[in-house]
XYZ file of C-alpha atoms in Angstrom:
768
model
C 45.604 -51.170 -25.593
C 46.423 -47.663 -25.971
C 43.762 -47.464 -28.414
C 41.083 -48.888 -26.201
C 42.216 -46.784 -23.386
C 41.976 -43.799 -25.661
C 38.444 -44.976 -26.585
C 37.443 -45.609 -23.212
C 38.663 -42.141 -22.088
C 36.714 -40.478 -24.957
C 33.680 -42.477 -24.264
C 33.916 -41.619 -20.603
C 34.168 -37.820 -21.429
C 31.262 -38.187 -24.029
C 29.074 -40.004 -21.438
C 29.756 -37.147 -18.679
C 28.908 -34.567 -21.347
C 25.601 -36.225 -22.056
C 24.825 -36.424 -18.356
C 25.597 -32.771 -17.754
C 23.334 -31.940 -20.612
C 20.669 -34.057 -19.043
C 21.145 -32.472 -15.752
C 20.748 -28.998 -17.114
C 17.548 -30.014 -19.097
C 16.088 -31.595 -15.916
C 16.688 -28.434 -13.837
C 15.366 -26.226 -16.719
C 12.219 -28.423 -16.796
C 11.722 -27.907 -12.946
C 12.239 -24.206 -13.318
C 9.525 -23.948 -15.981
C 7.140 -25.924 -13.924
C 7.837 -23.519 -11.089
C 7.165 -20.529 -13.302
C 3.788 -21.932 -14.942
C 1.375 -20.984 -12.135
C 2.313 -17.363 -12.560
C 0.501 -17.207 -15.714
C -2.849 -17.959 -14.316
C -5.822 -15.269 -13.797
C -7.083 -17.809 -11.050
C -5.165 -20.552 -9.349
C -6.131 -24.328 -10.285
C -7.563 -26.105 -7.154
C -5.004 -27.118 -4.665
C -6.293 -30.886 -4.705
C -5.096 -31.023 -8.403
C -1.615 -31.210 -7.034
C -1.657 -34.647 -5.600
C -3.190 -36.068 -8.773
C -0.408 -34.365 -10.856
C 2.242 -35.742 -8.431
C 1.034 -39.247 -8.920
C 1.192 -38.519 -12.853
C 4.809 -37.582 -12.457
C 5.821 -40.741 -10.664
C 3.977 -42.776 -13.442
C 5.810 -40.952 -16.254
C 9.431 -40.716 -14.609
C 10.675 -44.279 -15.587
C 9.082 -44.224 -19.112
C 11.926 -42.325 -20.733
C 14.246 -39.254 -20.544
C 11.488 -37.116 -21.954
C 9.262 -38.584 -19.288
C 11.584 -37.303 -16.585
C 11.592 -33.933 -18.005
C 7.712 -33.921 -18.014
C 7.657 -35.214 -14.422
C 9.951 -32.355 -13.135
C 7.950 -29.905 -14.816
C 4.804 -31.241 -13.086
C 6.556 -31.621 -9.756
C 7.667 -28.065 -10.085
C 4.197 -26.742 -11.007
C 2.839 -28.710 -8.062
C 5.189 -27.084 -5.480
C 4.688 -23.676 -6.767
C 0.869 -24.196 -7.033
C 0.785 -25.320 -3.213
C 2.842 -22.458 -2.203
C 0.789 -19.933 -3.824
C -2.513 -21.149 -2.311
C -0.747 -21.084 0.999
C 0.386 -17.379 0.263
C -3.044 -16.280 -0.603
C -4.598 -17.923 2.301
C -2.366 -15.962 4.569
C -3.428 -12.510 3.225
C -5.466 -10.084 5.334
C -9.044 -11.163 5.556
C -11.625 -8.953 3.383
C -13.598 -8.212 6.621
C -10.569 -6.265 7.876
C -10.221 -4.083 5.000
C -10.627 -0.514 5.843
C -10.973 -1.166 9.450
C -9.154 0.598 12.056
C -7.915 -1.857 14.804
C -5.409 -1.786 17.697
C -2.706 -4.441 17.007
C 0.528 -5.738 18.577
C 3.509 -6.984 16.570
C 7.256 -7.094 16.458
C 9.332 -4.920 14.060
C 10.898 -7.174 11.539
C 12.730 -5.210 9.226
C 15.290 -2.330 9.527
C 12.857 0.768 9.694
C 13.191 2.913 6.693
C 12.727 6.724 7.461
C 11.222 8.721 4.499
C 10.251 12.320 4.080
C 7.067 11.833 6.167
C 7.692 9.149 8.363
C 8.705 5.723 8.923
C 8.189 2.481 6.830
C 8.733 -1.013 8.263
C 7.457 -4.560 8.380
C 5.514 -5.764 11.417
C 5.294 -9.545 12.115
C 3.631 -11.626 14.701
C 0.678 -9.321 14.408
C -2.257 -9.833 16.673
C -5.434 -7.900 16.994
C -5.909 -6.927 20.578
C -9.885 -6.781 20.681
C -10.295 -10.093 18.963
C -7.090 -11.852 19.607
C -7.072 -12.872 15.956
C -3.504 -13.620 14.428
C -2.867 -11.324 11.300
C -0.375 -11.505 8.494
C 2.778 -9.727 8.379
C 1.880 -6.033 7.436
C 3.931 -3.470 5.488
C 3.379 -0.322 7.700
C 3.718 3.325 7.191
C 3.767 5.833 10.175
C 3.346 9.410 9.126
C 5.748 11.563 11.449
C 6.098 8.699 13.992
C 8.449 8.089 16.636
C 12.053 6.628 16.136
C 11.785 2.823 15.769
C 14.077 0.035 15.990
C 14.356 -3.744 14.471
C 13.022 -6.328 16.999
C 10.971 -3.748 19.116
C 7.483 -4.890 20.272
C 4.784 -2.289 19.759
C 1.186 -1.721 19.943
C -0.330 0.444 17.167
C -3.654 1.702 16.173
C -3.726 1.081 12.649
C -6.004 1.379 9.453
C -5.620 -1.991 7.694
C -5.965 -2.485 3.809
C -5.766 -5.457 1.674
C -2.546 -5.561 -0.391
C -3.877 -3.452 -3.348
C -2.420 -1.116 -5.961
C -3.442 0.887 -9.017
C -3.721 -1.018 -12.391
C -2.802 0.655 -15.603
C -1.197 -0.120 -18.841
C 2.537 0.071 -19.036
C 2.826 0.771 -15.058
C 4.594 -1.156 -12.179
C 2.586 -4.069 -10.775
C 2.569 -2.909 -7.151
C 0.491 -5.857 -6.073
C 2.842 -8.285 -7.630
C 5.855 -6.665 -5.619
C 3.971 -6.946 -2.317
C 3.021 -10.515 -3.153
C 6.663 -11.394 -3.962
C 7.818 -9.854 -0.780
C 5.434 -11.960 1.354
C 3.300 -8.981 2.548
C -0.213 -9.861 3.642
C -1.673 -6.495 4.252
C -0.944 -2.860 4.448
C -1.323 -0.583 7.584
C -1.365 3.154 8.133
C -0.404 3.874 11.804
C -2.431 6.455 13.839
C -0.608 6.081 17.044
C 1.632 3.572 18.731
C 3.160 2.566 22.046
C 6.344 0.806 22.576
C 5.792 -2.154 24.776
C 9.397 -3.752 25.029
C 12.919 -3.653 23.625
C 13.949 -6.343 21.407
C 13.944 -9.664 22.811
C 17.208 -10.470 21.120
C 20.135 -8.219 20.110
C 19.118 -6.395 16.928
C 22.447 -6.647 15.469
C 21.790 -5.307 12.141
C 19.980 -2.016 13.752
C 22.826 -1.676 16.329
C 25.266 -1.725 13.765
C 23.459 0.823 11.664
C 23.501 3.081 14.760
C 27.007 2.289 15.603
C 28.376 3.103 12.079
C 26.102 6.073 11.718
C 27.504 7.552 14.986
C 30.988 6.989 13.696
C 30.289 8.491 10.219
C 28.411 11.504 11.754
C 31.477 13.897 11.107
C 31.589 12.843 7.563
C 28.896 14.570 5.159
C 28.754 11.528 2.839
C 28.312 9.021 5.649
C 24.831 8.144 4.780
C 25.788 6.702 1.439
C 28.222 4.526 3.029
C 25.894 3.150 5.307
C 23.616 2.128 2.178
C 26.802 0.358 0.813
C 27.822 -1.319 3.984
C 24.274 -2.604 5.450
C 22.069 -2.435 2.356
C 20.074 0.576 3.998
C 18.211 2.010 1.101
C 16.432 4.515 3.380
C 19.948 6.165 3.904
C 19.876 7.551 0.318
C 17.941 10.649 -0.507
C 15.825 10.832 -3.616
C 18.232 13.037 -5.368
C 20.837 10.389 -4.777
C 18.855 7.451 -6.450
C 18.207 9.963 -9.381
C 21.974 10.405 -9.846
C 22.444 6.611 -9.705
C 19.605 5.840 -11.874
C 20.846 8.332 -14.481
C 24.367 6.640 -14.437
C 23.339 3.194 -14.233
C 25.100 2.581 -10.789
C 22.197 1.662 -8.622
C 23.359 -1.800 -8.038
C 26.713 -0.543 -6.717
C 25.223 1.665 -3.661
C 23.488 -1.245 -1.812
C 24.573 -4.810 -0.939
C 24.478 -6.788 -4.101
C 25.521 -10.253 -5.403
C 28.651 -8.633 -6.829
C 29.796 -7.426 -3.168
C 28.824 -10.863 -1.480
C 30.944 -12.544 -4.312
C 33.980 -10.025 -3.760
C 33.939 -10.580 -0.059
C 33.861 -14.386 -0.302
C 36.893 -14.359 -2.698
C 38.563 -11.862 -0.606
C 38.353 -13.974 2.624
C 39.085 -17.092 0.639
C 42.301 -15.290 -0.858
C 43.346 -13.932 2.422
C 42.769 -17.441 4.312
C 44.853 -19.470 1.573
C 47.654 -16.790 1.898
C 47.841 -16.913 5.608
C 47.917 -20.845 5.633
C 50.622 -20.740 2.876
C 53.072 -18.768 4.915
C 54.116 -21.989 6.933
C 53.427 -20.541 10.352
C 50.291 -22.580 10.839
C 50.454 -26.457 11.469
C 46.934 -27.060 9.724
C 46.642 -30.910 9.465
C 44.130 -31.017 6.821
C 43.766 -29.612 3.250
C 43.846 -25.742 3.141
C 40.292 -25.861 1.431
C 38.814 -27.134 4.484
C 39.381 -23.992 6.386
C 39.391 -21.332 3.619
C 36.136 -22.410 1.899
C 34.004 -22.464 5.068
C 35.391 -19.198 6.326
C 34.510 -17.547 2.881
C 31.165 -18.948 2.967
C 30.530 -17.919 6.573
C 31.755 -14.366 5.600
C 29.304 -14.267 2.678
C 26.427 -15.556 4.841
C 26.954 -12.861 7.349
C 26.978 -10.088 4.790
C 23.947 -11.730 2.954
C 22.130 -11.339 6.392
C 23.260 -7.756 6.665
C 21.651 -7.165 3.257
C 18.281 -8.679 4.306
C 18.782 -11.597 2.018
C 17.646 -9.683 -1.264
C 17.045 -11.646 -4.355
C 20.560 -10.918 -6.058
C 22.163 -11.526 -2.666
C 20.461 -14.981 -2.381
C 21.717 -15.775 -5.885
C 25.163 -14.919 -5.001
C 25.082 -16.702 -1.590
C 23.628 -19.869 -3.106
C 26.128 -19.827 -6.087
C 29.045 -19.304 -3.501
C 27.652 -22.437 -1.570
C 27.478 -24.515 -4.612
C 31.041 -23.497 -5.665
C 32.208 -24.309 -2.088
C 30.782 -27.764 -2.110
C 32.457 -28.531 -5.490
C 35.759 -27.168 -4.169
C 35.389 -29.488 -1.081
C 34.248 -32.300 -3.259
C 37.246 -31.618 -5.623
C 34.786 -31.557 -8.627
C 34.558 -29.196 -11.373
C 30.911 -28.964 -12.716
C 30.115 -26.482 -15.280
C 29.479 -22.664 -14.457
C 26.052 -23.140 -16.279
C 25.062 -26.006 -14.151
C 25.952 -23.983 -11.008
C 24.008 -21.093 -12.265
C 20.846 -23.397 -12.964
C 20.954 -24.830 -9.791
C 21.069 -21.392 -7.932
C 18.294 -20.268 -10.143
C 15.955 -23.267 -9.385
C 16.796 -23.001 -5.591
C 15.902 -19.417 -5.185
C 12.495 -20.053 -7.138
C 11.746 -23.174 -5.008
C 12.364 -21.151 -1.722
C 10.015 -18.575 -3.050
C 7.925 -19.415 -6.210
C 6.871 -15.780 -6.198
C 10.491 -14.383 -6.597
C 10.081 -14.219 -10.400
C 7.528 -11.334 -9.900
C 10.281 -8.908 -9.033
C 12.575 -7.476 -11.677
C 15.601 -7.923 -9.537
C 15.341 -11.636 -9.824
C 15.620 -11.544 -13.484
C 18.046 -8.838 -14.005
C 20.460 -10.543 -11.378
C 20.259 -13.752 -12.927
C 20.313 -12.735 -16.342
C 23.486 -10.661 -15.695
C 25.387 -13.755 -14.293
C 24.216 -15.890 -17.294
C 25.404 -13.340 -19.880
C 28.895 -13.349 -18.144
C 29.049 -17.199 -18.247
C 27.782 -17.015 -21.976
C 29.914 -14.410 -23.160
C 33.212 -14.972 -21.347
C 33.951 -18.706 -21.935
C 35.845 -20.517 -24.576
C 38.455 -18.440 -26.678
C 37.495 -15.155 -24.837
C 38.776 -16.623 -21.679
C 42.245 -16.445 -23.202
C 42.215 -12.674 -23.687
C 43.696 -10.068 -21.383
C 42.177 -9.088 -18.107
C 41.208 -5.477 -19.548
C 39.794 -6.996 -22.691
C 37.620 -9.454 -20.704
C 36.514 -6.663 -18.283
C 35.403 -4.462 -21.230
C 33.764 -7.527 -22.806
C 31.902 -8.232 -19.477
C 30.634 -4.573 -19.262
C 29.414 -4.678 -22.720
C 27.537 -7.949 -22.152
C 25.759 -6.681 -19.031
C 24.912 -3.401 -20.387
C 23.574 -4.473 -23.758
C 22.200 -7.773 -22.515
C 20.066 -6.395 -19.934
C 18.643 -3.949 -22.171
C 15.529 -5.947 -23.204
C 14.923 -6.990 -19.578
C 14.974 -3.422 -18.318
C 12.545 -2.848 -21.445
C 10.221 -5.633 -20.323
C 9.873 -4.237 -16.692
C 9.222 -0.780 -18.001
C 12.450 0.358 -16.597
C 14.807 3.228 -18.099
C 18.356 2.556 -19.326
C 21.209 5.037 -18.665
C 22.914 5.989 -21.746
C 26.278 6.343 -19.941
C 26.037 3.137 -18.009
C 28.549 1.074 -19.968
C 31.459 3.707 -19.572
C 30.477 4.664 -16.064
C 30.570 1.006 -14.810
C 33.909 0.434 -16.485
C 35.360 2.587 -13.723
C 32.915 2.743 -11.008
C 32.679 -1.001 -10.378
C 36.512 -1.275 -9.722
C 36.444 1.780 -7.517
C 33.648 0.473 -5.373
C 34.572 -3.175 -5.471
C 38.433 -3.020 -5.142
C 39.017 0.168 -3.089
C 35.858 1.408 -1.451
C 34.132 -1.657 -0.275
C 37.119 -3.409 0.964
C 38.156 -0.290 2.897
C 34.784 0.184 4.327
C 34.598 -3.521 5.377
C 37.872 -3.174 6.996
C 36.977 0.012 8.741
C 33.723 -1.450 9.954
C 35.683 -4.273 11.606
C 38.044 -1.617 13.208
C 35.117 0.285 14.456
C 33.586 -2.865 16.103
C 36.643 -4.200 17.454
C 38.766 -1.226 18.426
C 36.390 1.856 18.317
C 38.453 3.301 15.467
C 36.230 5.034 12.832
C 39.124 6.658 10.828
C 39.275 4.016 8.138
C 35.321 4.097 7.875
C 35.470 7.848 7.587
C 38.146 7.712 4.708
C 36.047 5.304 2.886
C 32.918 7.748 3.020
C 35.231 10.585 1.901
C 36.286 8.322 -1.148
C 32.735 7.474 -1.979
C 31.868 11.035 -1.750
C 34.465 11.804 -4.378
C 33.170 9.192 -6.739
C 29.758 10.461 -5.980
C 30.644 13.689 -7.073
C 32.019 12.438 -10.516
C 28.670 10.631 -10.795
C 26.558 13.891 -10.084
C 28.452 15.493 -12.711
C 28.005 12.841 -15.355
C 24.351 12.603 -14.689
C 23.728 16.071 -15.714
C 25.035 14.852 -19.240
C 23.496 11.367 -19.265
C 19.899 11.089 -20.410
C 17.705 8.298 -19.212
C 16.380 6.280 -22.286
C 12.598 5.663 -21.797
C 10.864 2.929 -24.184
C 7.334 2.062 -24.039
C 6.995 -1.725 -24.349
C 5.049 -2.029 -27.717
C 4.266 -5.793 -27.214
C 5.816 -9.267 -26.990
C 6.679 -9.444 -30.655
C 8.854 -6.363 -30.439
C 10.396 -7.573 -27.139
C 11.202 -10.916 -28.711
C 12.866 -9.425 -31.773
C 14.869 -6.851 -29.643
C 16.051 -9.999 -27.468
C 17.083 -11.698 -30.734
C 18.814 -8.542 -31.900
C 20.854 -8.383 -28.869
C 22.008 -11.894 -28.747
C 23.178 -11.450 -32.236
C 25.184 -8.372 -31.465
C 26.677 -10.492 -28.406
C 27.301 -13.377 -30.383
C 30.942 -14.288 -31.759
C 29.603 -13.838 -35.183
C 28.715 -10.283 -34.768
C 30.801 -9.134 -37.894
C 28.655 -11.252 -40.058
C 25.218 -10.670 -38.347
C 25.242 -6.998 -37.424
C 22.990 -5.951 -40.126
C 20.210 -8.686 -39.283
C 20.701 -7.615 -35.739
C 19.898 -4.054 -36.414
C 16.909 -5.103 -38.405
C 15.588 -6.883 -35.237
C 15.445 -3.520 -33.501
C 13.149 -1.812 -35.895
C 9.836 -3.018 -34.022
C 11.140 -1.214 -31.072
C 12.627 1.935 -32.553
C 9.517 2.189 -35.104
C 6.717 0.761 -32.955
C 3.172 0.622 -34.613
C 0.645 1.509 -31.864
C -3.120 0.952 -32.591
C -4.964 4.356 -32.810
C -8.619 5.137 -33.393
C -9.860 5.664 -36.954
C -10.839 8.978 -37.981
C -14.438 9.977 -36.406
C -13.704 7.692 -33.544
C -12.379 8.754 -30.083
C -10.819 6.661 -27.142
C -11.649 8.033 -23.716
C -9.200 6.104 -21.191
C -9.877 6.841 -17.488
C -6.725 6.001 -15.683
C -6.437 4.585 -12.176
C -4.613 7.234 -10.071
C -6.313 6.402 -6.676
C -7.996 9.579 -5.135
C -7.535 11.824 -8.092
C -8.213 12.167 -11.714
C -6.225 11.654 -15.257
C -8.153 10.933 -18.504
C -6.542 10.353 -21.734
C -8.549 11.437 -24.983
C -7.283 9.948 -28.124
C -8.230 10.672 -31.711
C -6.661 9.526 -34.989
C -4.020 11.974 -34.868
C -4.331 13.893 -31.568
C -3.642 13.248 -27.898
C -5.138 15.333 -25.069
C -4.781 14.800 -21.238
C -7.448 15.894 -18.779
C -5.719 16.266 -15.239
C -2.632 14.330 -14.441
C -3.281 12.839 -10.981
C -1.539 13.760 -7.651
C 2.118 14.371 -6.277
C 1.949 12.786 -2.611
C 3.584 14.433 0.368
C 5.818 11.396 0.471
C 7.321 12.507 -2.897
C 5.482 9.683 -4.872
C 4.320 11.224 -8.146
C 1.337 9.727 -9.972
C 2.324 11.754 -12.990
C 5.818 10.099 -13.020
C 4.855 6.708 -12.084
C 1.278 6.074 -13.734
C 0.136 8.822 -16.136
C 3.524 9.139 -18.160
C 4.132 5.428 -18.474
C 0.508 4.818 -19.436
C 0.565 7.583 -22.168
C 3.737 5.986 -23.700
C 2.376 2.553 -23.499
C -0.443 4.069 -25.712
C 2.147 5.287 -28.140
C 2.053 8.872 -27.219
C 5.133 10.935 -28.191
C 3.589 14.366 -27.886
C 0.496 15.751 -26.180
C -1.345 18.301 -28.118
C -2.892 19.567 -25.015
C -2.669 19.075 -21.214
C -5.977 20.368 -19.778
C -5.759 20.874 -15.793
C -9.415 21.257 -14.663
C -8.006 23.228 -11.656
C -4.997 23.416 -9.746
C -6.033 21.082 -6.689
C -3.266 18.503 -6.011
C -5.306 15.456 -6.840
C -5.808 16.938 -10.246
C -2.683 18.836 -11.295
C 0.036 17.597 -8.944
C 1.469 15.173 -11.279
C 1.475 17.743 -14.436
C 4.919 18.688 -14.045
C 6.326 15.157 -13.966
C 4.067 14.258 -17.338
C 5.431 17.591 -19.074
C 8.961 16.471 -18.164
C 8.492 13.036 -19.834
C 6.351 14.012 -22.896
C 6.489 17.271 -24.632
C 3.219 19.288 -24.506
C 2.048 21.913 -26.985
C -0.455 23.579 -24.853
C -1.373 23.789 -20.932
C -4.796 25.026 -20.198
C -6.337 25.366 -16.762
C -9.260 26.845 -14.845
C -6.406 28.219 -12.338
C -3.375 29.081 -14.031
C -2.065 31.334 -11.531
C -1.562 28.403 -8.947
C 0.383 26.091 -11.378
C 4.050 26.058 -11.518
C 5.639 28.681 -13.668
C 7.464 25.910 -15.916
C 4.071 24.825 -17.482
C 3.396 28.288 -18.821
C -0.443 27.415 -18.440
C -3.011 29.708 -20.096
C -6.419 30.528 -18.736
C -9.298 28.147 -19.579
C -11.658 30.160 -22.043
C -14.575 29.023 -24.272
C -13.143 27.215 -27.243
C -14.557 25.087 -29.769
C -12.406 22.969 -32.113
C -12.454 19.640 -33.992
C -9.708 16.787 -34.398
C -10.218 14.191 -36.685
C -13.765 14.558 -36.861
C -14.459 14.916 -33.160
C -16.002 18.024 -31.669
C -14.439 19.375 -28.632
C -15.835 22.343 -26.356
C -14.239 23.959 -23.456
C -16.525 26.004 -20.904
C -15.062 27.956 -18.110
C -17.441 28.634 -15.242
C -16.308 29.778 -12.136
C -15.434 33.520 -11.229
C -12.233 34.676 -9.870
C -13.790 34.441 -6.346
C -15.227 30.938 -6.707
C -13.849 27.951 -4.794
C -11.220 25.996 -6.632
C -13.547 23.100 -7.524
C -16.075 25.532 -9.178
C -13.177 26.832 -11.250
C -12.999 23.612 -13.084
C -12.755 23.843 -16.739
C -15.372 21.582 -18.205
C -14.720 19.357 -21.468
C -17.299 18.209 -23.755
C -16.421 16.041 -26.735
C -18.805 14.460 -29.267
C -18.606 11.925 -32.032
C -21.682 12.371 -33.683
C -24.617 11.667 -31.390
C -22.316 10.054 -28.916
C -20.430 12.245 -26.514
C -18.456 12.465 -23.193
C -18.429 15.144 -20.538
C -15.593 15.603 -17.982
C -16.713 18.222 -15.409
C -13.981 18.282 -13.057
C -14.878 19.066 -9.289
C -17.842 21.250 -9.873
C -20.510 21.468 -7.301
C -24.350 21.418 -7.694
C -24.656 25.265 -8.023
C -22.253 25.086 -11.232
C -24.046 22.020 -12.431
C -27.460 24.101 -12.572
C -25.749 26.932 -14.415
C -24.458 24.337 -16.933
C -27.890 22.825 -17.842
C -28.871 25.119 -20.549
C -25.062 24.565 -22.176
C -25.124 20.696 -22.003
C -25.841 18.199 -24.653
C -26.549 14.808 -23.814
C -23.412 12.400 -23.354
C -23.035 8.686 -23.467
C -20.162 9.011 -20.802
C -20.137 11.109 -17.737
C -17.150 11.472 -15.358
C -18.644 11.713 -11.895
C -18.248 15.502 -10.611
C -15.852 15.751 -7.676
C -15.289 11.846 -7.597
C -18.786 11.205 -6.586
C -19.039 13.701 -3.531
C -22.475 14.382 -2.023
C -22.067 17.853 -3.016
C -22.277 17.135 -6.556
C -24.436 15.017 -9.162
C -27.742 16.674 -8.718
C -30.822 14.947 -10.102
C -31.369 17.779 -12.788
C -27.622 17.356 -13.995
C -28.012 13.680 -14.413
C -31.189 13.978 -16.124
C -29.985 16.669 -18.484
C -26.546 14.576 -19.428
C -28.607 11.293 -19.606
C -25.442 9.168 -19.639
C -25.173 5.501 -20.150
C -22.120 5.195 -17.958
C -20.769 7.244 -15.081
C -17.111 6.721 -14.015
C -16.106 7.390 -10.471
C -12.377 8.045 -10.069
C -11.569 7.344 -6.367
C -9.285 5.514 -4.173
C -10.573 2.151 -2.652
C -11.635 2.991 0.847
C -10.618 6.436 0.569
C -10.871 8.869 3.790
C -13.519 11.175 1.839
C -16.177 8.366 1.351
C -16.082 8.885 -2.357
C -18.215 7.957 -4.214
C -21.111 8.669 -1.427
C -23.666 5.916 -1.414
C -26.530 8.178 -1.942
C -24.747 9.412 -5.088
C -24.430 5.992 -6.491
C -28.068 5.297 -5.586
C -28.992 8.389 -7.449
C -27.260 7.296 -10.714
C -28.660 3.784 -10.338
C -32.247 5.282 -9.914
C -31.818 6.974 -13.249
C -30.707 3.859 -14.986
C -26.911 4.967 -15.380
C -24.383 2.146 -15.058
C -21.586 3.240 -12.448
C -18.055 2.133 -13.217
C -15.157 2.236 -10.512
C -11.555 2.818 -11.259
C -10.930 1.408 -7.763
C -12.530 -1.942 -8.765
C -11.662 -1.980 -12.556
C -8.356 -0.024 -12.918
C -7.893 1.964 -15.982
C -11.170 2.134 -18.229
C -11.445 2.601 -21.872
C -14.485 3.658 -23.680
C -14.984 3.795 -27.401
C -17.200 6.685 -28.888
C -17.941 6.997 -32.854
C -20.953 8.421 -35.001
C -23.533 6.195 -36.023
C -22.551 3.336 -33.684
C -23.388 2.167 -30.117
C -20.801 3.533 -27.585
C -18.716 0.546 -25.921
C -16.716 -0.174 -22.926
C -13.730 -1.471 -24.569
C -11.716 -2.826 -21.579
C -11.316 -2.701 -17.670
C -7.448 -3.106 -17.396
C -7.868 -4.887 -13.827
C -10.057 -7.572 -15.472
C -8.101 -7.911 -18.692
C -4.751 -8.225 -17.239
C -5.717 -10.131 -14.083
C -3.532 -12.668 -12.295
C -4.342 -14.559 -9.254
C -2.325 -12.332 -6.909
C -4.549 -9.153 -7.958
C -7.177 -8.034 -5.829
C -10.694 -8.536 -7.442
């Protein structure tokens, strides 16, 4: 009888393990199905979903494998219908570039920037046509103070959700799509129509806490910690946090939500255990719901960001298991939360935060179970930090994000300081301020946070950011494999193979043109210019994009990452045609990221001293069989545009001409000095003041590239200029429509347009 009983228990345990494995695989199949549509350049038609749902029901009962396939198909159909609906809610093309008067309610906590306000507008309606418009991401330059929930009437210039498209750079359009943004708006003027219809508690709390923290210099940082208000942090603060790998600590994250839930759960259990309460039901029935309610309120304060959604869902799942007195595996809870987040928003995987938050939790589950759970608390804490630091490295690499060299050491101390000292004190202080108007504890918390931040500022001066260009999927996969080997229990046996796996990342092999061939890549920098000229062993950058008044630097965000994605480790020359912002504004950021041997410009006196620029002079040289010629034209009294340094390059009979912003008068003076070129960069972005008939006939290009922003306020390129080129049989190419564009020129061969980045890397959420 004992033997049978033992056998029955063993069989039941075995059956339970098999069922758990099946459930995990079923959830994994559903997750893969939800992800599949994100790989399409163009979505399959929506009517395919009902057919696939019928197929899923047919294969469900065939076998266990059939159930996996059925859930994969159901996940695919759910995501497919979601994406079709999301695309249908975008701003109509007829409104793109139009200026309208609209009404709407401010849906987000307004974020104050150096140049004005950013906020989300919902319930938008066009006044003239009464048409309903999608939710808009708005920017009001130097606008009036705003509050969440207010109803406003704005005069706004509308744009489709469009961004720049370059190799190795952030996909802004994917970010907008994942956040549910249907359009962009630039406010020209506004009128407040009414106060919030309901109490904007989040905005009210922000004002209340900001007033309480006004005497404390570090108060703005505590607001970011308490309310997830990223606008409370200055750019310098973000740079410190990025350099030390502590950005996740300064806004409401999943870690904070989990700690709050555990704290409320523990406090409730302690109060009920004192015996002063005659609670007739199990303690879990009160402590678990209260903990979940506290987590929900805090998640609401955070605006339900993806890491917070993950933490709240995991708290809810753990709460359900506690109340049901079951103990499912941590992996199952993690998978259930993962699938739930993606089902609620199938576009969530387009944001880096989704992967970083879920991967971090998955790493902790993977690395802290089994025999490691028997170690001491400090050993487990160190192990946890090592898991997250090393395990997230491939994912930071995948998303083009830098890694902090000091993050592992800093987080060992910073996380306990924030989570166990500053955050609990701040939450308690916030409660006292709301209930009793007693701000002292809140102010002490801000002072303590300021002390910690002072330490972080000191460390950031000695903590370099590690930038790695993503050399491709093969190198990423081998890096991921190397990290998994280093994190495995058999690391002592596998450390050598693990290090070998990092070789493709540390010693990447980038494709370069052979001798006698040159690649000319015109980057998409909006209303500006940046051109990468690459030969077999040399790299030249002609102009570096703009640095906008908002602080957004095209050199840092676009040009430098695009160069690194092409394998550039050093620039032989940074040639700035002239010193106007749209051509030279990003130069300093590029020089900080990539070493530069020489900086040459038509206006060196207007450039920052750090660049040590020299004046453009007539020069001829040759790199790897390619001839280069610099031609300075403008006199000292000339306008800035006419002082542009003109670059000619030739690969045999095929050449390219980069004339900067010269006008027609300078074009005429150039006619005798120019050789025909297959590729011409349109002077002054296609302005009506440039591109004369005589100039075009002399150059006789096959292509002309217009580097200008979509629907820019200058009207570049001018319609008459485009017609002029077409009349002379020149094919126009636009960075606004094509993204970055690469041309290949070589001797004794036809020149070619190698790729247009927007078309080559197109996904369905990208604008055509």
